[in-house]
Structures are given as C-alpha cells and as structure tokens.
Short mmCIF file of C-alpha atoms and ligand atoms in Angstrom, two decimals:
data_model
loop_
_atom_site.label_atom_id
_atom_site.label_comp_id
_atom_site.label_asym_id
_atom_site.label_seq_id
_atom_site.Cartn_x
_atom_site.Cartn_y
_atom_site.Cartn_z
CA UNK A 1 59.82 -89.72 -15.35
CA UNK A 2 58.92 -91.26 -11.99
CA UNK A 3 61.69 -93.71 -11.03
CA UNK A 4 61.89 -95.95 -7.98
CA UNK A 5 65.20 -97.29 -6.65
CA UNK A 6 64.46 -100.31 -4.47
CA UNK A 7 67.37 -100.89 -2.10
CA UNK A 8 68.32 -97.21 -2.33
CA UNK A 9 70.39 -97.28 0.88
CA UNK A 10 72.45 -100.35 -0.10
CA UNK A 11 75.86 -100.36 -1.85
CA UNK A 12 74.46 -100.96 -5.35
CA UNK A 13 71.44 -98.71 -4.73
CA UNK A 14 73.73 -95.83 -3.79
CA UNK A 15 75.74 -96.33 -7.00
CA UNK A 16 72.49 -96.49 -9.00
CA UNK A 17 71.58 -93.03 -7.67
CA UNK A 18 75.07 -91.75 -8.50
CA UNK A 19 74.91 -93.12 -12.06
CA UNK A 20 71.36 -91.83 -12.65
CA UNK A 21 72.55 -88.34 -11.67
CA UNK A 22 75.83 -88.55 -13.63
CA UNK A 23 73.99 -89.58 -16.79
CA UNK A 24 71.21 -86.99 -16.31
CA UNK A 25 68.55 -89.66 -16.44
CA UNK A 26 65.24 -87.74 -16.96
CA UNK A 27 63.79 -88.15 -13.47
CA UNK A 28 60.90 -85.86 -12.48
CA UNK A 29 60.29 -87.74 -9.23
CA UNK A 30 62.62 -90.16 -7.40
CA UNK A 31 61.09 -92.79 -5.13
CA UNK A 32 63.85 -94.14 -2.86
CA UNK A 33 62.73 -97.46 -1.34
CA UNK A 34 64.29 -99.31 1.57
CA UNK A 35 63.40 -101.53 4.52
CA UNK A 36 61.20 -100.26 7.33
CA UNK A 37 64.22 -99.27 9.44
CA UNK A 38 65.21 -96.67 6.80
CA UNK A 39 61.69 -95.35 6.08
CA UNK A 40 61.54 -91.60 6.71
CA UNK A 41 65.25 -91.00 6.10
CA UNK A 42 66.01 -88.33 3.51
CA UNK A 43 68.05 -88.99 0.37
CA UNK A 44 69.34 -86.05 -1.68
CA UNK A 45 69.21 -86.48 -5.45
CA UNK A 46 70.01 -83.68 -7.91
CA UNK A 47 69.69 -81.15 -5.11
CA UNK A 48 66.26 -82.35 -3.98
CA UNK A 49 65.63 -84.22 -0.72
CA UNK A 50 63.39 -87.28 -1.10
CA UNK A 51 61.93 -89.30 1.75
CA UNK A 52 62.66 -93.03 1.83
CA UNK A 53 59.44 -95.05 1.61
CA UNK A 54 58.54 -98.72 1.91
CA UNK A 55 57.60 -100.99 -0.98
CA UNK A 56 53.87 -100.74 -0.42
CA UNK A 57 53.95 -96.94 -0.66
CA UNK A 58 56.24 -97.03 -3.70
CA UNK A 59 54.14 -99.43 -5.76
CA UNK A 60 51.03 -97.27 -5.18
CA UNK A 61 52.86 -94.28 -6.71
CA UNK A 62 53.12 -96.26 -9.98
CA UNK A 63 56.66 -95.36 -11.10
CA UNK A 64 57.36 -95.87 -14.82
CA UNK A 65 60.64 -97.65 -13.99
CA UNK A 66 61.85 -99.39 -10.82
CA UNK A 67 65.51 -100.33 -10.41
CA UNK A 68 65.74 -103.17 -7.88
CA UNK A 69 68.79 -104.15 -5.87
CA UNK A 70 67.29 -105.54 -2.68
CA UNK A 71 67.86 -109.29 -2.82
CA UNK A 72 66.13 -112.15 -4.54
CA UNK A 73 63.26 -112.63 -2.09
CA UNK A 74 62.17 -109.00 -2.33
CA UNK A 75 62.33 -109.19 -6.13
CA UNK A 76 60.35 -112.43 -6.28
CA UNK A 77 57.58 -110.94 -4.12
CA UNK A 78 57.50 -107.34 -5.33
CA UNK A 79 58.65 -107.20 -8.96
CA UNK A 80 55.35 -108.79 -10.13
CA UNK A 81 53.38 -106.28 -8.02
CA UNK A 82 55.20 -103.33 -9.62
CA UNK A 83 54.77 -104.90 -13.07
CA UNK A 84 51.05 -105.34 -12.35
CA UNK A 85 50.89 -101.61 -11.56
CA UNK A 86 52.41 -100.82 -14.98
CA UNK A 87 56.02 -100.33 -13.83
CA UNK A 88 58.95 -101.79 -15.79
CA UNK A 89 61.27 -103.47 -13.29
CA UNK A 90 65.02 -103.82 -13.89
CA UNK A 91 66.16 -106.30 -11.26
CA UNK A 92 69.77 -106.73 -10.15
CA UNK A 93 69.11 -109.86 -8.08
CA UNK A 94 69.45 -113.41 -9.40
CA UNK A 95 65.71 -114.04 -8.90
CA UNK A 96 64.58 -113.77 -12.55
CA UNK A 97 67.83 -114.24 -14.51
CA UNK A 98 67.28 -117.86 -15.55
CA UNK A 99 63.48 -117.58 -15.86
CA UNK A 100 62.84 -118.49 -19.52
CA UNK A 101 60.12 -115.82 -19.76
CA UNK A 102 62.48 -113.03 -18.63
CA UNK A 103 65.20 -111.29 -20.66
CA UNK A 104 68.77 -111.22 -19.23
CA UNK A 105 70.22 -108.02 -20.67
CA UNK A 106 73.57 -106.40 -21.33
CA UNK A 107 72.52 -103.44 -23.49
CA UNK A 108 75.54 -103.54 -25.83
CA UNK A 109 74.73 -107.20 -26.55
CA UNK A 110 70.97 -107.85 -26.53
CA UNK A 111 68.92 -104.78 -25.57
CA UNK A 112 67.33 -104.91 -29.01
CA UNK A 113 65.46 -108.04 -27.91
CA UNK A 114 63.44 -105.96 -25.42
CA UNK A 115 59.80 -105.12 -26.16
CA UNK A 116 57.05 -103.25 -24.28
CA UNK A 117 55.84 -106.66 -23.07
CA UNK A 118 58.99 -107.04 -20.94
CA UNK A 119 57.88 -105.71 -17.55
CA UNK A 120 60.52 -107.56 -15.48
CA UNK A 121 64.04 -107.39 -16.95
CA UNK A 122 66.98 -109.18 -15.30
CA UNK A 123 70.37 -107.55 -14.80
CA UNK A 124 73.08 -110.26 -15.07
CA UNK A 125 75.57 -111.11 -12.34
CA UNK A 126 78.50 -108.67 -12.18
CA UNK A 127 81.17 -111.24 -13.08
CA UNK A 128 79.05 -112.38 -16.04
CA UNK A 129 78.52 -108.87 -17.45
CA UNK A 130 82.22 -108.05 -17.82
CA UNK A 131 82.93 -111.52 -19.26
CA UNK A 132 80.23 -111.48 -21.95
CA UNK A 133 81.13 -107.93 -22.98
CA UNK A 134 84.45 -109.32 -24.24
CA UNK A 135 83.08 -112.65 -25.46
CA UNK A 136 80.20 -111.33 -27.58
CA UNK A 137 82.15 -109.59 -30.41
CA UNK A 138 84.63 -112.47 -30.58
CA UNK A 139 81.86 -115.09 -30.61
CA UNK A 140 80.19 -113.29 -33.52
CA UNK A 141 83.42 -113.24 -35.51
CA UNK A 142 85.22 -116.49 -34.65
CA UNK A 143 82.69 -118.70 -32.89
CA UNK A 144 83.55 -119.59 -29.29
CA UNK A 145 83.80 -123.30 -28.40
CA UNK A 146 84.94 -123.11 -24.80
CA UNK A 147 85.74 -120.54 -22.10
CA UNK A 148 87.77 -121.23 -18.96
CA UNK A 149 87.57 -118.31 -16.53
CA UNK A 150 89.10 -117.64 -13.12
CA UNK A 151 87.73 -114.62 -11.29
CA UNK A 152 89.44 -112.42 -8.66
CA UNK A 153 86.45 -110.72 -7.07
CA UNK A 154 86.18 -107.52 -5.05
CA UNK A 155 84.80 -107.76 -1.54
CA UNK A 156 82.26 -105.05 -2.47
CA UNK A 157 80.43 -107.82 -4.33
CA UNK A 158 79.62 -109.31 -0.94
CA UNK A 159 78.55 -106.01 0.61
CA UNK A 160 79.18 -103.72 3.55
CA UNK A 161 79.81 -106.55 6.02
CA UNK A 162 82.79 -107.77 3.94
CA UNK A 163 84.26 -104.28 3.63
CA UNK A 164 83.94 -103.93 7.40
CA UNK A 165 85.61 -107.34 7.95
CA UNK A 166 88.62 -106.30 5.86
CA UNK A 167 88.90 -102.96 7.68
CA UNK A 168 88.76 -104.74 11.05
CA UNK A 169 91.44 -107.21 9.93
CA UNK A 170 93.67 -104.37 8.74
CA UNK A 171 93.41 -102.89 12.22
CA UNK A 172 93.83 -106.26 13.94
CA UNK A 173 90.34 -105.95 15.40
CA UNK A 174 87.72 -108.66 15.84
CA UNK A 175 84.29 -108.18 14.28
CA UNK A 176 81.46 -109.76 12.32
CA UNK A 177 82.69 -112.14 9.60
CA UNK A 178 81.27 -111.98 6.06
CA UNK A 179 83.48 -114.92 5.08
CA UNK A 180 84.37 -118.23 6.74
CA UNK A 181 88.02 -117.10 6.88
CA UNK A 182 90.06 -113.91 7.15
CA UNK A 183 90.16 -112.01 3.83
CA UNK A 184 93.17 -109.79 4.66
CA UNK A 185 96.35 -111.33 3.11
CA UNK A 186 94.17 -114.13 1.79
CA UNK A 187 92.34 -115.44 -1.33
CA UNK A 188 89.13 -117.42 -0.69
CA UNK A 189 88.06 -119.81 -3.52
CA UNK A 190 84.44 -119.61 -2.41
CA UNK A 191 81.99 -116.99 -3.73
CA UNK A 192 78.37 -117.58 -2.67
CA UNK A 193 77.36 -121.16 -1.67
CA UNK A 194 78.60 -124.58 -2.81
CA UNK A 195 76.27 -126.70 -4.93
CA UNK A 196 75.89 -130.48 -5.37
CA UNK A 197 78.45 -130.48 -8.21
CA UNK A 198 81.10 -128.87 -5.94
CA UNK A 199 80.94 -125.63 -7.92
CA UNK A 200 79.72 -122.46 -6.23
CA UNK A 201 76.56 -120.61 -7.25
CA UNK A 202 78.79 -117.76 -8.52
CA UNK A 203 80.67 -120.17 -10.80
CA UNK A 204 77.49 -121.70 -12.20
CA UNK A 205 76.03 -118.20 -12.79
CA UNK A 206 78.99 -117.57 -15.12
CA UNK A 207 78.18 -120.80 -16.98
CA UNK A 208 74.39 -120.48 -17.25
CA UNK A 209 74.08 -116.72 -17.71
CA UNK A 210 76.78 -116.56 -20.39
CA UNK A 211 74.93 -119.13 -22.51
CA UNK A 212 71.64 -117.24 -22.12
CA UNK A 213 73.07 -113.80 -22.96
CA UNK A 214 75.01 -115.11 -25.99
CA UNK A 215 71.88 -117.09 -26.89
CA UNK A 216 74.04 -120.11 -27.63
CA UNK A 217 73.86 -123.21 -25.45
CA UNK A 218 76.82 -124.74 -27.30
CA UNK A 219 79.33 -122.36 -25.65
CA UNK A 220 81.11 -124.35 -22.92
CA UNK A 221 82.04 -122.37 -19.80
CA UNK A 222 84.07 -123.60 -16.82
CA UNK A 223 84.60 -121.15 -13.95
CA UNK A 224 86.51 -120.75 -10.69
CA UNK A 225 85.44 -117.76 -8.59
CA UNK A 226 87.85 -116.41 -5.97
CA UNK A 227 87.39 -113.59 -3.45
CA UNK A 228 90.40 -111.31 -2.91
CA UNK A 229 90.97 -108.32 -0.61
CA UNK A 230 90.34 -105.68 -3.30
CA UNK A 231 87.56 -103.05 -3.48
CA UNK A 232 87.78 -101.46 -6.94
CA UNK A 233 86.34 -104.18 -9.11
CA UNK A 234 86.41 -107.76 -10.34
CA UNK A 235 89.27 -109.16 -12.42
CA UNK A 236 89.06 -112.24 -14.63
CA UNK A 237 91.68 -114.41 -16.30
CA UNK A 238 90.00 -115.90 -19.37
CA UNK A 239 91.06 -118.61 -21.83
CA UNK A 240 88.93 -118.83 -24.98
CA UNK A 241 88.97 -121.61 -27.57
CA UNK A 242 87.53 -120.67 -30.95
CA UNK A 243 86.01 -122.56 -33.86
CA UNK A 244 87.95 -120.46 -36.40
CA UNK A 245 91.55 -119.24 -36.70
CA UNK A 246 92.26 -115.67 -35.63
CA UNK A 247 95.02 -113.08 -35.50
CA UNK A 248 95.70 -111.22 -32.24
CA UNK A 249 95.69 -107.84 -34.01
CA UNK A 250 92.22 -108.61 -35.38
CA UNK A 251 91.02 -109.64 -31.91
CA UNK A 252 92.34 -106.39 -30.42
CA UNK A 253 90.63 -104.29 -33.13
CA UNK A 254 87.31 -106.09 -32.65
CA UNK A 255 87.44 -105.54 -28.87
CA UNK A 256 88.59 -101.94 -29.22
CA UNK A 257 85.70 -101.20 -31.56
CA UNK A 258 83.05 -102.77 -29.28
CA UNK A 259 81.04 -100.12 -27.38
CA UNK A 260 81.75 -100.18 -23.64
CA UNK A 261 85.15 -101.86 -23.92
CA UNK A 262 88.44 -100.03 -23.33
CA UNK A 263 91.57 -101.87 -24.48
CA UNK A 264 94.53 -101.53 -22.11
CA UNK A 265 97.17 -103.76 -23.65
CA UNK A 266 100.82 -102.79 -24.09
CA UNK A 267 103.23 -104.99 -22.12
CA UNK A 268 106.19 -102.87 -23.39
CA UNK A 269 105.05 -100.09 -21.05
CA UNK A 270 103.33 -102.22 -18.39
CA UNK A 271 99.85 -101.31 -19.64
CA UNK A 272 97.08 -103.71 -18.57
CA UNK A 273 93.77 -103.41 -16.65
CA UNK A 274 93.77 -103.23 -12.85
CA UNK A 275 90.85 -102.78 -10.41
CA UNK A 276 92.52 -99.83 -8.68
CA UNK A 277 92.15 -97.86 -11.95
CA UNK A 278 88.83 -99.37 -13.07
CA UNK A 279 87.08 -98.25 -9.87
CA UNK A 280 84.49 -95.56 -10.50
CA UNK A 281 84.51 -96.08 -14.27
CA UNK A 282 81.73 -97.60 -16.39
CA UNK A 283 83.74 -99.41 -19.06
CA UNK A 284 85.03 -102.97 -19.18
CA UNK A 285 88.83 -102.99 -19.46
CA UNK A 286 90.59 -105.73 -21.47
CA UNK A 287 94.30 -106.51 -21.78
CA UNK A 288 97.03 -109.20 -21.64
CA UNK A 289 95.61 -110.55 -24.92
CA UNK A 290 97.92 -113.26 -26.23
CA UNK A 291 97.77 -116.51 -28.16
CA UNK A 292 97.60 -119.61 -26.01
CA UNK A 293 100.88 -121.28 -27.07
CA UNK A 294 99.49 -124.62 -25.89
CA UNK A 295 96.55 -124.61 -28.36
CA UNK A 296 96.29 -123.60 -32.07
CA UNK A 297 92.95 -121.78 -31.77
CA UNK A 298 92.88 -120.36 -28.25
CA UNK A 299 93.92 -117.15 -26.50
CA UNK A 300 94.24 -115.70 -23.01
CA UNK A 301 93.04 -112.29 -21.81
CA UNK A 302 92.52 -110.31 -18.62
CA UNK A 303 89.23 -108.46 -18.00
CA UNK A 304 88.58 -105.89 -15.26
CA UNK A 305 85.49 -103.83 -14.40
CA UNK A 306 83.98 -101.96 -11.46
CA UNK A 307 81.52 -104.59 -10.25
CA UNK A 308 79.23 -101.98 -8.66
CA UNK A 309 79.06 -99.96 -11.91
CA UNK A 310 79.09 -101.91 -15.20
CA UNK A 311 78.69 -105.03 -13.07
CA UNK A 312 75.45 -103.75 -11.57
CA UNK A 313 74.24 -100.11 -11.41
CA UNK A 314 75.47 -98.75 -14.76
CA UNK A 315 74.23 -101.80 -16.67
CA UNK A 316 70.80 -101.40 -15.07
CA UNK A 317 70.66 -97.66 -15.88
CA UNK A 318 71.77 -98.37 -19.45
CA UNK A 319 68.83 -100.78 -19.78
CA UNK A 320 66.53 -97.99 -18.54
CA UNK A 321 68.08 -95.57 -21.07
CA UNK A 322 67.39 -98.09 -23.82
CA UNK A 323 63.75 -98.36 -22.72
CA UNK A 324 63.33 -94.60 -22.98
CA UNK A 325 64.94 -94.57 -26.42
CA UNK A 326 62.67 -97.29 -27.81
CA UNK A 327 59.52 -95.93 -26.18
CA UNK A 328 60.12 -92.37 -27.40
C1 2RA B 1 79.63 -111.22 -5.71
N1 2RA B 1 78.69 -111.39 -7.95
O1 2RA B 1 80.58 -110.62 -6.20
C2 2RA B 1 78.41 -111.54 -6.53
C3 2RA B 1 77.23 -110.73 -6.09
N2 2RA B 1 77.41 -109.36 -6.25
O2 2RA B 1 79.60 -111.59 -4.53
#
C-alpha cells in the first residue's frame, strides 16, 4: 500500500513512522512529505531510504492513505486535494474535527461508523483521546451526566520549541520561548489560546470533542488544561458524575476489559499511572479510581497516556488499520 506521511519530519510525524514500522503496516511505498526546506532529505523506513517530497509531488502519486500532522492550514488546503485524488486522509490537526460532515474517530469507540465515503477522517486532540477511552465504557454502562477534568500536559504536545525551552532552562540558558513564562519548576494554566469565555482552545476541545465522539450532547464537560515540565505523556484528574449507581469493583472490571486500557490501580503497593512509565507505550493507563465521598453517584480517577502515541500517531495508525480491515 502506498502511504503518505505529511509532516514526516515533525515530532508526531516521526512517531507515526515508528508506529507504522512497529505494527508492520503493509506499506509497499512510503511517501514522506514535509515543507520545502526538507525536500530532498532522506528518511529511512523499514531499511529503505525514501526521499522527502513536497505536497504537490505527493498528491500526484495518489497514495491510498495519507496520515497528516502538519497543522490546520495545511490540512484545510491539502486534505481535500488528496481526497479528490482518491486518497483517504487521516488528519491529526484540529481543522476537520468539529466539521459535521467529518468523522472524529477513536477506533475502540467509533471506528465502525466509518464507510468508504469517508475520505477525510479527523484524529481527536490528544487530551481528548485518553479521556474518552475511559469515559466510553462507563457511559455505556452507567450513563455519564457530568465530567470535570484537569489536565497535566506534556511539553511535547507543544512541540520541539517547548522541549528546547525546558532544556535551556535546565541549563540556565536563554533561548526562544514556546510559552509566555518559564516552564522549568512551573505549571502554566494555559494550553493553546484563550477564547471569549476565558477558557482555552485546549479546554473547549475537551468539551466539544468528547460530546461528538460519545455521540451524546447531554454529557457535560468542564476542563482546565495545565502545561507541566514533563515529556512522557499527558495526565488527567477526572471526576465523573453518573446517572446510575455503581460499584468501584464493577467500574474497574469494565475499564480493565476495554481494549486499549491498562488498569494500574493498587494504592497498597503505590501502583498508579505515571507519564514516566507511559512514555513509548500505546495504551491508556487508568488508576486512583475511588468513589467521590462528596457525591453519591460520582467517582475520581487518574488517566495517563503518551500524547504522541495513543494521543496522536498510534490512534491515527489504528484508524488506518481499521480501513484496511473493512476494505479487505
Ligand atoms: C497540546 N493537545 O498538548 C495539544 C496539541 N498537541 O499542546
């Protein structure tokens, strides 16, 4: 299969290539795509060196699938052109996520809604993916009324500039700033830009995307997104209020049985998810599950995932794997 990776030299694009290789995705020809400054560079994939090309060259080669992680503007302009050429685009930017004509997909939750008509498929925001992976099985069983989530997000979600800023601050060196403040020894309650309602775009993505993926506008979601000096993944403290009564043991079994979730929950031996151990893994890790003693039908939990993997690259590749399965 001819597969294009648009944004192949970026952080997510590099993880996409890693995941495609790890999962032996059936690629006969890779088309690595990047900006003009990278055109001509060589990228090695499965022992073969491929030359980086620009978008115009890539679209003319008519790949069956194109994984995009190159920003919203590139997706808005080029995803339709690839789709027009017969390519199925899986886009990691926010460009198409809330477009009512586009599917917003977490394979374990709603891949079955995909049809051959879907030529542009949206990959949800990283912090949304790990949240809905835990919410979905519980919503099906107990009905979720309201979710209050606080995120503790890795600087890799911002990109190379943020990683460089933290490294410079470790060394006490000045350099380009990805954030309005130092991130070393700090926590910045500001992910993406502020909106009119004084929430950030990241916080409203959690609200809007969660409703769309669960296909239930009645689920209330209130979010606070915080950036912390961590690289392994995003962590989330989540309070969920249900319609129905529940037992914690039943909640743990439901989560443990859900594909793509690993339960890490045994306070007796200090077992709970942490980004340092989630890094490089594809699962969503859930722990610290406990009744909310302040409310009869609510609980708290802690969710951690590698934001570059299940939060972006792995989810996109899993969508592509689903497309192959259904088109076989
Ligand atoms: C972030 N979720 O973490 C956003 C984009 N990757 O910054």
